[in-house]
Short mmCIF file of C-alpha atoms in Angstrom, two decimals:
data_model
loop_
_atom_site.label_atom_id
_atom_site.label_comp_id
_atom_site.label_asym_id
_atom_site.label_seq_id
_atom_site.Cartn_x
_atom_site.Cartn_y
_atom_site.Cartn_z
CA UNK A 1 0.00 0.00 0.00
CA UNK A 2 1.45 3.20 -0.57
CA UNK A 3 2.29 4.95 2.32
CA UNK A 4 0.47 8.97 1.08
CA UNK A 5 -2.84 8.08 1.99
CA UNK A 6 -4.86 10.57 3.89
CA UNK A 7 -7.02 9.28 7.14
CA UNK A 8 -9.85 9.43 5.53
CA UNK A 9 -8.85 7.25 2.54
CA UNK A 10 -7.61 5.17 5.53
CA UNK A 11 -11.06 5.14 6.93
CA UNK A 12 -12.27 4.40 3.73
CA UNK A 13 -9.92 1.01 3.49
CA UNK A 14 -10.87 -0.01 6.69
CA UNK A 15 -14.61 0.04 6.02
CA UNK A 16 -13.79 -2.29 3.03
CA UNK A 17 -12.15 -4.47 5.04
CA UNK A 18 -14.91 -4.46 7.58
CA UNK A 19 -17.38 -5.14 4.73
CA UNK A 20 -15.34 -7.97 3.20
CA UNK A 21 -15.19 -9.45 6.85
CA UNK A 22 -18.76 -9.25 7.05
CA UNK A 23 -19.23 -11.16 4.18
CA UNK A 24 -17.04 -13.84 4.91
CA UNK A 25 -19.04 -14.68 8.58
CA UNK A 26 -22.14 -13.80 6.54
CA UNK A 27 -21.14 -16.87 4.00
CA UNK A 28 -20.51 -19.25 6.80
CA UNK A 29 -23.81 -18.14 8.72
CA UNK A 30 -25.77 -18.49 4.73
CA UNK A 31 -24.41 -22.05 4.48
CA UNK A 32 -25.61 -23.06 8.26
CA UNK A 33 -28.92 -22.04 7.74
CA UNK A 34 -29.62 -23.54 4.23
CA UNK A 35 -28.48 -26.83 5.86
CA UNK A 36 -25.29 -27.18 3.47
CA UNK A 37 -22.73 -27.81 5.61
CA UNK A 38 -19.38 -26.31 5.25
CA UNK A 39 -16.77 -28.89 4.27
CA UNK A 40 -13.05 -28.52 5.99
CA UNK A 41 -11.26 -26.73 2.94
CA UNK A 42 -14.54 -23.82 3.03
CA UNK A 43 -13.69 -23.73 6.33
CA UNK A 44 -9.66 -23.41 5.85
CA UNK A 45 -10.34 -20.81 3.03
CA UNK A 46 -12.74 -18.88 5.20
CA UNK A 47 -10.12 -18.64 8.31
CA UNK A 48 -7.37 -17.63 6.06
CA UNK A 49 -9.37 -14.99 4.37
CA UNK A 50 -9.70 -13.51 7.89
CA UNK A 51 -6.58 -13.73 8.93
CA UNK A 52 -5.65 -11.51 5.97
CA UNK A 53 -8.46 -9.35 6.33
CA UNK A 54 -6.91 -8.94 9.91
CA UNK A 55 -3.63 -8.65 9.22
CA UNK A 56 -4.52 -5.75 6.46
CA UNK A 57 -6.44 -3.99 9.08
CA UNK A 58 -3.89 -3.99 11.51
CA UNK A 59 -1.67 -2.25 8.66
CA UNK A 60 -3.86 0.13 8.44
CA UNK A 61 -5.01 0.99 11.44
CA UNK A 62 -0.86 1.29 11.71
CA UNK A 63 -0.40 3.70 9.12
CA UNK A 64 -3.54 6.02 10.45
CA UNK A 65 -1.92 6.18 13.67
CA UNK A 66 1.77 6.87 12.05
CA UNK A 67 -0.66 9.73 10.00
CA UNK A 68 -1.71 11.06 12.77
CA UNK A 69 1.44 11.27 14.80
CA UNK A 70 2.96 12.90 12.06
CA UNK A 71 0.26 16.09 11.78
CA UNK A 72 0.27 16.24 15.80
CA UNK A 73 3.71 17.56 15.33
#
């Protein structure tokens, strides 16, 4: 990610992020209720889409702070 974004660009990425989360638990909770269970490798995919939806936030959520340090001074 390039490292010029403004916070609320950064906002804006971390609402997607939050949306594409979301989704994910939304898919699981879809499956669960239409009585198709979720086979081990859904399951795999969907916890390692989260982790990266995590780990993205985190970056983020990073770089708004690091944003906002640098304008306090």
């Amino acid at each position: 990610m390039p490292e010029h974004f403004d916070t609320r660009e950064l906002t804006l990425i971390f609402r997607g992020l939050s949306a594409l989360e979301n989704e994910t638990n939304s898919e699981a909770f879809t499956s669960m209720i239409m009585g198709r269970p979720s086979t081990e490798e859904d399951l795999l995919n969907r916890e390692t889409r989260l982790k990266e939806i995590a780990k993205l936030k985190g970056k983020v959520l990073e770089m708004e702070e690091s944003l906002i340090a640098e304008t306090a001074i």
